Amino acid sequence: MNLILLGPPGAGKGTQAQKLAAKHGLVQLSTGDMLRAAVSAGTEIGRKADAVMKSGGLVSDEIVIGIISERIEQPDCAKGFILDGFPRTLQQADALGSLLAAKGKALDAVIEFRVDDQILVSRIETRARETLAAGGKVRADDNAEALKTRLMAYYRETSPLIGYYHAYRKLCPIDGMAAIDQVAQEIETVLTGVKNATIATGTKG
Ligand code: AMP
């Protein structure tokens, strides 16, 4: 099963992606994690992405499409993957469609996390506090200024994907404001519906 988790920063996509990966044996592909790893490793991509990530802006389509294109070729993705934080622009979505078609793969569902903006800000502040309390390092873009830019990038560049995937009949909205386990349950219900529809129509995901 190949899934996209779509939603603004702080919506809980990463948490749910981890749960889904553990439960269904899918690979979690987070472009944010991959880019942070590149920044830490000091690779050329990392050097290009560093400043724009700190400011909360979007890294170029070319870079992230290149990363994902290489990654989904890997054998561990054959069983299925969860895209967390990709695609974020219409150009990325089109590129993903072409990539999947070229590899004979299909997209099963786009899970859209519906959330309340006001609560996002406090969620991200809580995440930063908890990470610090646990002795971890807080993300450079988990601050009020960068968050504002990240939210604007979401509404300007990423939210058109809601209409895009709706038009492709792939969009499955869920209530991202519920408790973590409840959100997980809602996603399971969506996936069961998708699997049943696939069996009923005889299409392969
Ligand atoms: P995330 O961990 O998904 O919140 O991503 C952190 C940051 O990485 C974003 O604010 C962007 O700067 C960059 N990033 C991650 N994924 C993408 C993407 N698909 N397109 C462009 N920039 C991205």
PDB file of C-alpha atoms and ligand atoms in Angstrom:
ATOM      1  CA  MET A   1       0.000   0.000   0.000  1.00  0.00           C
ATOM      2  CA  ASN A   2       1.345   3.440  -0.974  1.00  0.00           C
ATOM      3  CA  LEU A   3       0.079   6.393   1.028  1.00  0.00           C
ATOM      4  CA  ILE A   4       0.538  10.138   1.329  1.00  0.00           C
ATOM      5  CA  LEU A   5      -0.024  11.915   4.643  1.00  0.00           C
ATOM      6  CA  LEU A   6      -1.058  15.496   3.894  1.00  0.00           C
ATOM      7  CA  GLY A   7      -1.469  18.286   6.425  1.00  0.00           C
ATOM      8  CA  PRO A   8       0.126  21.402   7.905  1.00  0.00           C
ATOM      9  CA  PRO A   9       3.194  21.319  10.163  1.00  0.00           C
ATOM     10  CA  GLY A  10       2.407  19.956  13.602  1.00  0.00           C
ATOM     11  CA  ALA A  11      -0.684  18.066  12.404  1.00  0.00           C
ATOM     12  CA  GLY A  12       0.696  14.744  13.654  1.00  0.00           C
ATOM     13  CA  LYS A  13       1.735  13.210  10.313  1.00  0.00           C
ATOM     14  CA  GLY A  14       5.085  11.963  11.630  1.00  0.00           C
ATOM     15  CA  THR A  15       3.531  10.278  14.666  1.00  0.00           C
ATOM     16  CA  GLN A  16       0.898   8.515  12.580  1.00  0.00           C
ATOM     17  CA  ALA A  17       3.417   7.574   9.885  1.00  0.00           C
ATOM     18  CA  GLN A  18       5.521   5.775  12.521  1.00  0.00           C
ATOM     19  CA  LYS A  19       2.485   3.903  13.821  1.00  0.00           C
ATOM     20  CA  LEU A  20       1.412   2.903  10.314  1.00  0.00           C
ATOM     21  CA  ALA A  21       4.912   1.799   9.396  1.00  0.00           C
ATOM     22  CA  ALA A  22       5.156  -0.411  12.508  1.00  0.00           C
ATOM     23  CA  LYS A  23       1.695  -1.891  12.081  1.00  0.00           C
ATOM     24  CA  HIS A  24       1.672  -2.545   8.337  1.00  0.00           C
ATOM     25  CA  GLY A  25       5.356  -3.060   7.571  1.00  0.00           C
ATOM     26  CA  LEU A  26       5.438   0.010   5.334  1.00  0.00           C
ATOM     27  CA  VAL A  27       8.441   2.311   4.951  1.00  0.00           C
ATOM     28  CA  GLN A  28       8.090   5.861   6.272  1.00  0.00           C
ATOM     29  CA  LEU A  29       9.566   8.344   3.819  1.00  0.00           C
ATOM     30  CA  SER A  30       9.874  11.745   5.456  1.00  0.00           C
ATOM     31  CA  THR A  31      11.584  14.292   3.205  1.00  0.00           C
ATOM     32  CA  GLY A  32      12.045  16.512   6.297  1.00  0.00           C
ATOM     33  CA  ASP A  33      13.976  13.720   8.084  1.00  0.00           C
ATOM     34  CA  MET A  34      16.029  12.980   4.962  1.00  0.00           C
ATOM     35  CA  LEU A  35      16.899  16.648   4.522  1.00  0.00           C
ATOM     36  CA  ARG A  36      17.822  17.041   8.215  1.00  0.00           C
ATOM     37  CA  ALA A  37      20.085  13.988   7.857  1.00  0.00           C
ATOM     38  CA  ALA A  38      21.705  15.596   4.795  1.00  0.00           C
ATOM     39  CA  VAL A  39      22.236  18.836   6.747  1.00  0.00           C
ATOM     40  CA  SER A  40      23.827  16.921   9.666  1.00  0.00           C
ATOM     41  CA  ALA A  41      26.046  14.948   7.291  1.00  0.00           C
ATOM     42  CA  GLY A  42      27.099  18.159   5.533  1.00  0.00           C
ATOM     43  CA  THR A  43      26.358  16.794   2.044  1.00  0.00           C
ATOM     44  CA  GLU A  44      25.915  19.101  -0.947  1.00  0.00           C
ATOM     45  CA  ILE A  45      22.124  18.754  -0.692  1.00  0.00           C
ATOM     46  CA  GLY A  46      22.337  19.502   3.027  1.00  0.00           C
ATOM     47  CA  ARG A  47      24.343  22.659   2.399  1.00  0.00           C
ATOM     48  CA  LYS A  48      21.805  23.820  -0.195  1.00  0.00           C
ATOM     49  CA  ALA A  49      18.815  23.063   2.060  1.00  0.00           C
ATOM     50  CA  ASP A  50      20.078  24.287   5.428  1.00  0.00           C
ATOM     51  CA  ALA A  51      19.238  28.008   5.364  1.00  0.00           C
ATOM     52  CA  VAL A  52      15.869  27.654   3.675  1.00  0.00           C
ATOM     53  CA  MET A  53      14.830  24.943   6.162  1.00  0.00           C
ATOM     54  CA  LYS A  54      15.830  27.100   9.143  1.00  0.00           C
ATOM     55  CA  SER A  55      13.694  29.949   7.806  1.00  0.00           C
ATOM     56  CA  GLY A  56      10.689  27.650   7.328  1.00  0.00           C
ATOM     57  CA  GLY A  57      10.607  27.960   3.526  1.00  0.00           C
ATOM     58  CA  LEU A  58      10.445  25.121   1.023  1.00  0.00           C
ATOM     59  CA  VAL A  59      13.510  23.427  -0.440  1.00  0.00           C
ATOM     60  CA  SER A  60      13.537  23.357  -4.264  1.00  0.00           C
ATOM     61  CA  ASP A  61      11.280  20.871  -6.036  1.00  0.00           C
ATOM     62  CA  GLU A  62      14.280  19.561  -7.951  1.00  0.00           C
ATOM     63  CA  ILE A  63      16.092  18.526  -4.760  1.00  0.00           C
ATOM     64  CA  VAL A  64      13.183  16.788  -3.041  1.00  0.00           C
ATOM     65  CA  ILE A  65      11.950  15.069  -6.204  1.00  0.00           C
ATOM     66  CA  GLY A  66      15.489  13.737  -6.725  1.00  0.00           C
ATOM     67  CA  ILE A  67      15.628  12.415  -3.148  1.00  0.00           C
ATOM     68  CA  ILE A  68      12.251  10.668  -3.366  1.00  0.00           C
ATOM     69  CA  SER A  69      12.868   9.282  -6.813  1.00  0.00           C
ATOM     70  CA  GLU A  70      16.042   7.532  -5.608  1.00  0.00           C
ATOM     71  CA  ARG A  71      14.503   6.396  -2.357  1.00  0.00           C
ATOM     72  CA  ILE A  72      11.393   4.690  -3.721  1.00  0.00           C
ATOM     73  CA  GLU A  73      13.611   2.626  -6.042  1.00  0.00           C
ATOM     74  CA  GLN A  74      15.072   0.848  -2.989  1.00  0.00           C
ATOM     75  CA  PRO A  75      13.920  -2.754  -2.412  1.00  0.00           C
ATOM     76  CA  ASP A  76      12.467  -2.010   1.040  1.00  0.00           C
ATOM     77  CA  CYS A  77       9.820   0.210  -0.617  1.00  0.00           C
ATOM     78  CA  ALA A  78       8.435  -2.654  -2.699  1.00  0.00           C
ATOM     79  CA  LYS A  79       5.925  -3.598   0.033  1.00  0.00           C
ATOM     80  CA  GLY A  80       4.642  -0.059   0.215  1.00  0.00           C
ATOM     81  CA  PHE A  81       5.519   3.338   1.633  1.00  0.00           C
ATOM     82  CA  ILE A  82       4.103   6.282   3.505  1.00  0.00           C
ATOM     83  CA  LEU A  83       5.073   9.684   2.167  1.00  0.00           C
ATOM     84  CA  ASP A  84       5.225  12.119   5.082  1.00  0.00           C
ATOM     85  CA  GLY A  85       5.887  15.721   4.016  1.00  0.00           C
ATOM     86  CA  PHE A  86       6.006  14.979   0.280  1.00  0.00           C
ATOM     87  CA  PRO A  87       4.603  16.122  -2.110  1.00  0.00           C
ATOM     88  CA  ARG A  88       4.339  19.743  -0.957  1.00  0.00           C
ATOM     89  CA  THR A  89       3.773  21.491  -4.286  1.00  0.00           C
ATOM     90  CA  LEU A  90       1.747  20.741  -7.402  1.00  0.00           C
ATOM     91  CA  GLN A  91       4.985  20.231  -9.304  1.00  0.00           C
ATOM     92  CA  GLN A  92       6.084  17.600  -6.762  1.00  0.00           C
ATOM     93  CA  ALA A  93       2.683  15.905  -7.017  1.00  0.00           C
ATOM     94  CA  ASP A  94       2.909  15.750 -10.817  1.00  0.00           C
ATOM     95  CA  ALA A  95       6.468  14.417 -10.587  1.00  0.00           C
ATOM     96  CA  LEU A  96       5.356  11.750  -8.106  1.00  0.00           C
ATOM     97  CA  GLY A  97       2.542  10.683 -10.433  1.00  0.00           C
ATOM     98  CA  SER A  98       5.018  10.265 -13.314  1.00  0.00           C
ATOM     99  CA  LEU A  99       7.523   8.434 -11.105  1.00  0.00           C
ATOM    100  CA  LEU A 100       4.929   5.958  -9.867  1.00  0.00           C
ATOM    101  CA  ALA A 101       3.549   5.376 -13.356  1.00  0.00           C
ATOM    102  CA  ALA A 102       7.066   4.730 -14.687  1.00  0.00           C
ATOM    103  CA  LYS A 103       7.670   2.178 -11.941  1.00  0.00           C
ATOM    104  CA  GLY A 104       4.272   0.508 -12.384  1.00  0.00           C
ATOM    105  CA  LYS A 105       3.208   1.568  -8.885  1.00  0.00           C
ATOM    106  CA  ALA A 106      -0.011   3.225  -7.759  1.00  0.00           C
ATOM    107  CA  LEU A 107      -1.076   5.592  -5.034  1.00  0.00           C
ATOM    108  CA  ASP A 108      -3.718   4.072  -2.770  1.00  0.00           C
ATOM    109  CA  ALA A 109      -4.825   7.006  -0.628  1.00  0.00           C
ATOM    110  CA  VAL A 110      -3.995  10.532   0.468  1.00  0.00           C
ATOM    111  CA  ILE A 111      -4.861  10.951   4.141  1.00  0.00           C
ATOM    112  CA  GLU A 112      -5.631  14.595   4.784  1.00  0.00           C
ATOM    113  CA  PHE A 113      -5.167  15.718   8.409  1.00  0.00           C
ATOM    114  CA  ARG A 114      -7.753  18.418   9.173  1.00  0.00           C
ATOM    115  CA  VAL A 115      -6.592  20.594  12.057  1.00  0.00           C
ATOM    116  CA  ASP A 116      -7.185  23.873  13.819  1.00  0.00           C
ATOM    117  CA  ASP A 117      -4.386  26.411  13.134  1.00  0.00           C
ATOM    118  CA  GLN A 118      -4.454  27.913  16.619  1.00  0.00           C
ATOM    119  CA  ILE A 119      -3.781  24.531  18.161  1.00  0.00           C
ATOM    120  CA  LEU A 120      -0.924  23.787  15.758  1.00  0.00           C
ATOM    121  CA  VAL A 121       1.178  26.551  17.235  1.00  0.00           C
ATOM    122  CA  SER A 122       0.771  25.267  20.790  1.00  0.00           C
ATOM    123  CA  ARG A 123       1.409  21.673  19.620  1.00  0.00           C
ATOM    124  CA  ILE A 124       4.710  22.688  18.099  1.00  0.00           C
ATOM    125  CA  GLU A 125       5.675  24.635  21.230  1.00  0.00           C
ATOM    126  CA  THR A 126       4.827  21.575  23.345  1.00  0.00           C
ATOM    127  CA  ARG A 127       6.885  19.339  21.042  1.00  0.00           C
ATOM    128  CA  ALA A 128       9.881  21.671  21.481  1.00  0.00           C
ATOM    129  CA  ARG A 129       9.456  21.730  25.289  1.00  0.00           C
ATOM    130  CA  GLU A 130       9.113  17.943  25.540  1.00  0.00           C
ATOM    131  CA  THR A 131      12.138  17.366  23.329  1.00  0.00           C
ATOM    132  CA  LEU A 132      14.212  19.698  25.515  1.00  0.00           C
ATOM    133  CA  ALA A 133      12.954  18.039  28.710  1.00  0.00           C
ATOM    134  CA  ALA A 134      13.973  14.638  27.313  1.00  0.00           C
ATOM    135  CA  GLY A 135      17.464  16.009  26.695  1.00  0.00           C
ATOM    136  CA  GLY A 136      16.991  16.148  22.915  1.00  0.00           C
ATOM    137  CA  LYS A 137      17.801  18.848  20.404  1.00  0.00           C
ATOM    138  CA  VAL A 138      14.968  21.119  19.268  1.00  0.00           C
ATOM    139  CA  ARG A 139      14.497  21.506  15.522  1.00  0.00           C
ATOM    140  CA  ALA A 140      15.884  24.791  14.229  1.00  0.00           C
ATOM    141  CA  ASP A 141      12.527  25.551  12.558  1.00  0.00           C
ATOM    142  CA  ASP A 142      10.356  24.871  15.636  1.00  0.00           C
ATOM    143  CA  ASN A 143      10.088  28.523  16.647  1.00  0.00           C
ATOM    144  CA  ALA A 144       7.302  31.058  16.225  1.00  0.00           C
ATOM    145  CA  GLU A 145       8.853  32.945  13.286  1.00  0.00           C
ATOM    146  CA  ALA A 146       9.778  29.877  11.217  1.00  0.00           C
ATOM    147  CA  LEU A 147       6.433  28.296  12.060  1.00  0.00           C
ATOM    148  CA  LYS A 148       4.610  31.271  10.579  1.00  0.00           C
ATOM    149  CA  THR A 149       6.618  30.835   7.361  1.00  0.00           C
ATOM    150  CA  ARG A 150       5.982  27.056   7.377  1.00  0.00           C
ATOM    151  CA  LEU A 151       2.237  27.605   7.758  1.00  0.00           C
ATOM    152  CA  MET A 152       2.228  30.188   4.955  1.00  0.00           C
ATOM    153  CA  ALA A 153       4.179  27.777   2.734  1.00  0.00           C
ATOM    154  CA  TYR A 154       1.585  25.127   3.521  1.00  0.00           C
ATOM    155  CA  TYR A 155      -1.387  27.310   2.603  1.00  0.00           C
ATOM    156  CA  ARG A 156       0.249  28.828  -0.453  1.00  0.00           C
ATOM    157  CA  GLU A 157       2.020  25.818  -1.946  1.00  0.00           C
ATOM    158  CA  THR A 158       0.671  22.621  -0.385  1.00  0.00           C
ATOM    159  CA  SER A 159      -3.033  23.147   0.289  1.00  0.00           C
ATOM    160  CA  PRO A 160      -3.871  23.143  -3.477  1.00  0.00           C
ATOM    161  CA  LEU A 161      -2.991  19.433  -3.302  1.00  0.00           C
ATOM    162  CA  ILE A 162      -6.235  18.873  -1.397  1.00  0.00           C
ATOM    163  CA  GLY A 163      -8.230  19.775  -4.527  1.00  0.00           C
ATOM    164  CA  TYR A 164      -5.717  17.981  -6.742  1.00  0.00           C
ATOM    165  CA  TYR A 165      -6.047  14.628  -4.980  1.00  0.00           C
ATOM    166  CA  HIS A 166      -9.769  15.085  -4.530  1.00  0.00           C
ATOM    167  CA  ALA A 167      -9.997  15.338  -8.316  1.00  0.00           C
ATOM    168  CA  TYR A 168      -8.021  12.075  -8.566  1.00  0.00           C
ATOM    169  CA  ARG A 169     -10.478  10.514  -6.062  1.00  0.00           C
ATOM    170  CA  LYS A 170      -7.645   9.716  -3.667  1.00  0.00           C
ATOM    171  CA  LEU A 171      -8.413  12.172  -0.870  1.00  0.00           C
ATOM    172  CA  CYS A 172      -9.456  10.746   2.517  1.00  0.00           C
ATOM    173  CA  PRO A 173      -9.919  13.494   5.145  1.00  0.00           C
ATOM    174  CA  ILE A 174      -9.589  12.619   8.834  1.00  0.00           C
ATOM    175  CA  ASP A 175      -9.949  14.633  12.044  1.00  0.00           C
ATOM    176  CA  GLY A 176      -6.365  15.414  13.042  1.00  0.00           C
ATOM    177  CA  MET A 177      -7.481  17.115  16.255  1.00  0.00           C
ATOM    178  CA  ALA A 178      -8.532  13.892  17.997  1.00  0.00           C
ATOM    179  CA  ALA A 179      -6.290  11.987  20.434  1.00  0.00           C
ATOM    180  CA  ILE A 180      -3.377  10.106  18.837  1.00  0.00           C
ATOM    181  CA  ASP A 181      -4.952   6.647  19.196  1.00  0.00           C
ATOM    182  CA  GLN A 182      -8.271   7.885  17.884  1.00  0.00           C
ATOM    183  CA  VAL A 183      -6.599   9.395  14.812  1.00  0.00           C
ATOM    184  CA  ALA A 184      -4.783   6.074  14.287  1.00  0.00           C
ATOM    185  CA  GLN A 185      -8.130   4.268  14.486  1.00  0.00           C
ATOM    186  CA  GLU A 186      -9.692   6.633  11.976  1.00  0.00           C
ATOM    187  CA  ILE A 187      -6.820   6.014   9.567  1.00  0.00           C
ATOM    188  CA  GLU A 188      -7.257   2.231   9.961  1.00  0.00           C
ATOM    189  CA  THR A 189     -10.925   2.615   9.048  1.00  0.00           C
ATOM    190  CA  VAL A 190      -9.963   4.605   5.953  1.00  0.00           C
ATOM    191  CA  LEU A 191      -7.417   1.963   4.919  1.00  0.00           C
ATOM    192  CA  THR A 192      -9.925  -0.850   5.338  1.00  0.00           C
ATOM    193  CA  GLY A 193     -12.330   1.084   3.091  1.00  0.00           C
ATOM    194  CA  VAL A 194      -9.600   1.584   0.491  1.00  0.00           C
ATOM    195  CA  LYS A 195      -8.653  -2.125   0.573  1.00  0.00           C
ATOM    196  CA  ASN A 196     -12.294  -3.199   0.202  1.00  0.00           C
ATOM    197  CA  ALA A 197     -12.824  -0.790  -2.684  1.00  0.00           C
ATOM    198  CA  THR A 198      -9.692  -2.167  -4.358  1.00  0.00           C
ATOM    199  CA  ILE A 199     -10.980  -5.733  -4.008  1.00  0.00           C
ATOM    200  CA  ALA A 200     -14.451  -4.734  -5.242  1.00  0.00           C
ATOM    201  CA  THR A 201     -13.171  -2.957  -8.359  1.00  0.00           C
ATOM    202  CA  GLY A 202     -10.392  -5.425  -9.004  1.00  0.00           C
ATOM    203  CA  THR A 203      -7.786  -2.664  -9.202  1.00  0.00           C
ATOM    204  CA  LYS A 204      -4.385  -3.293  -7.730  1.00  0.00           C
ATOM    205  CA  GLY A 205      -2.739  -0.811  -5.365  1.00  0.00           C
TER     206      GLY A 205
HETATM  207  P1  AMP B   1       9.069  18.601   7.907  1.00  0.00           P
HETATM  208  O1  AMP B   1       9.937  17.776   8.780  1.00  0.00           O
HETATM  209  O2  AMP B   1       8.220  17.787   6.964  1.00  0.00           O
HETATM  210  O3  AMP B   1       8.258  19.613   8.675  1.00  0.00           O
HETATM  211  O4  AMP B   1      10.052  19.431   6.941  1.00  0.00           O
HETATM  212  C1  AMP B   1      10.969  20.348   7.475  1.00  0.00           C
HETATM  213  C2  AMP B   1      11.448  21.288   6.390  1.00  0.00           C
HETATM  214  O5  AMP B   1      12.107  20.540   5.351  1.00  0.00           O
HETATM  215  C3  AMP B   1      10.366  22.056   5.659  1.00  0.00           C
HETATM  216  O6  AMP B   1       9.968  23.225   6.360  1.00  0.00           O
HETATM  217  C4  AMP B   1      11.056  22.384   4.339  1.00  0.00           C
HETATM  218  O7  AMP B   1      12.016  23.413   4.496  1.00  0.00           O
HETATM  219  C5  AMP B   1      11.833  21.100   4.071  1.00  0.00           C
HETATM  220  N1  AMP B   1      11.023  20.124   3.326  1.00  0.00           N
HETATM  221  C6  AMP B   1      10.613  18.901   3.743  1.00  0.00           C
HETATM  222  N2  AMP B   1       9.918  18.273   2.790  1.00  0.00           N
HETATM  223  C7  AMP B   1       9.858  19.125   1.729  1.00  0.00           C
HETATM  224  C8  AMP B   1       9.268  19.069   0.452  1.00  0.00           C
HETATM  225  N3  AMP B   1       8.561  18.000   0.051  1.00  0.00           N
HETATM  226  N4  AMP B   1       9.431  20.141  -0.383  1.00  0.00           N
HETATM  227  C9  AMP B   1      10.147  21.212  -0.003  1.00  0.00           C
HETATM  228  N5  AMP B   1      10.721  21.346   1.196  1.00  0.00           N
HETATM  229  C10 AMP B   1      10.595  20.310   2.065  1.00  0.00           C
END
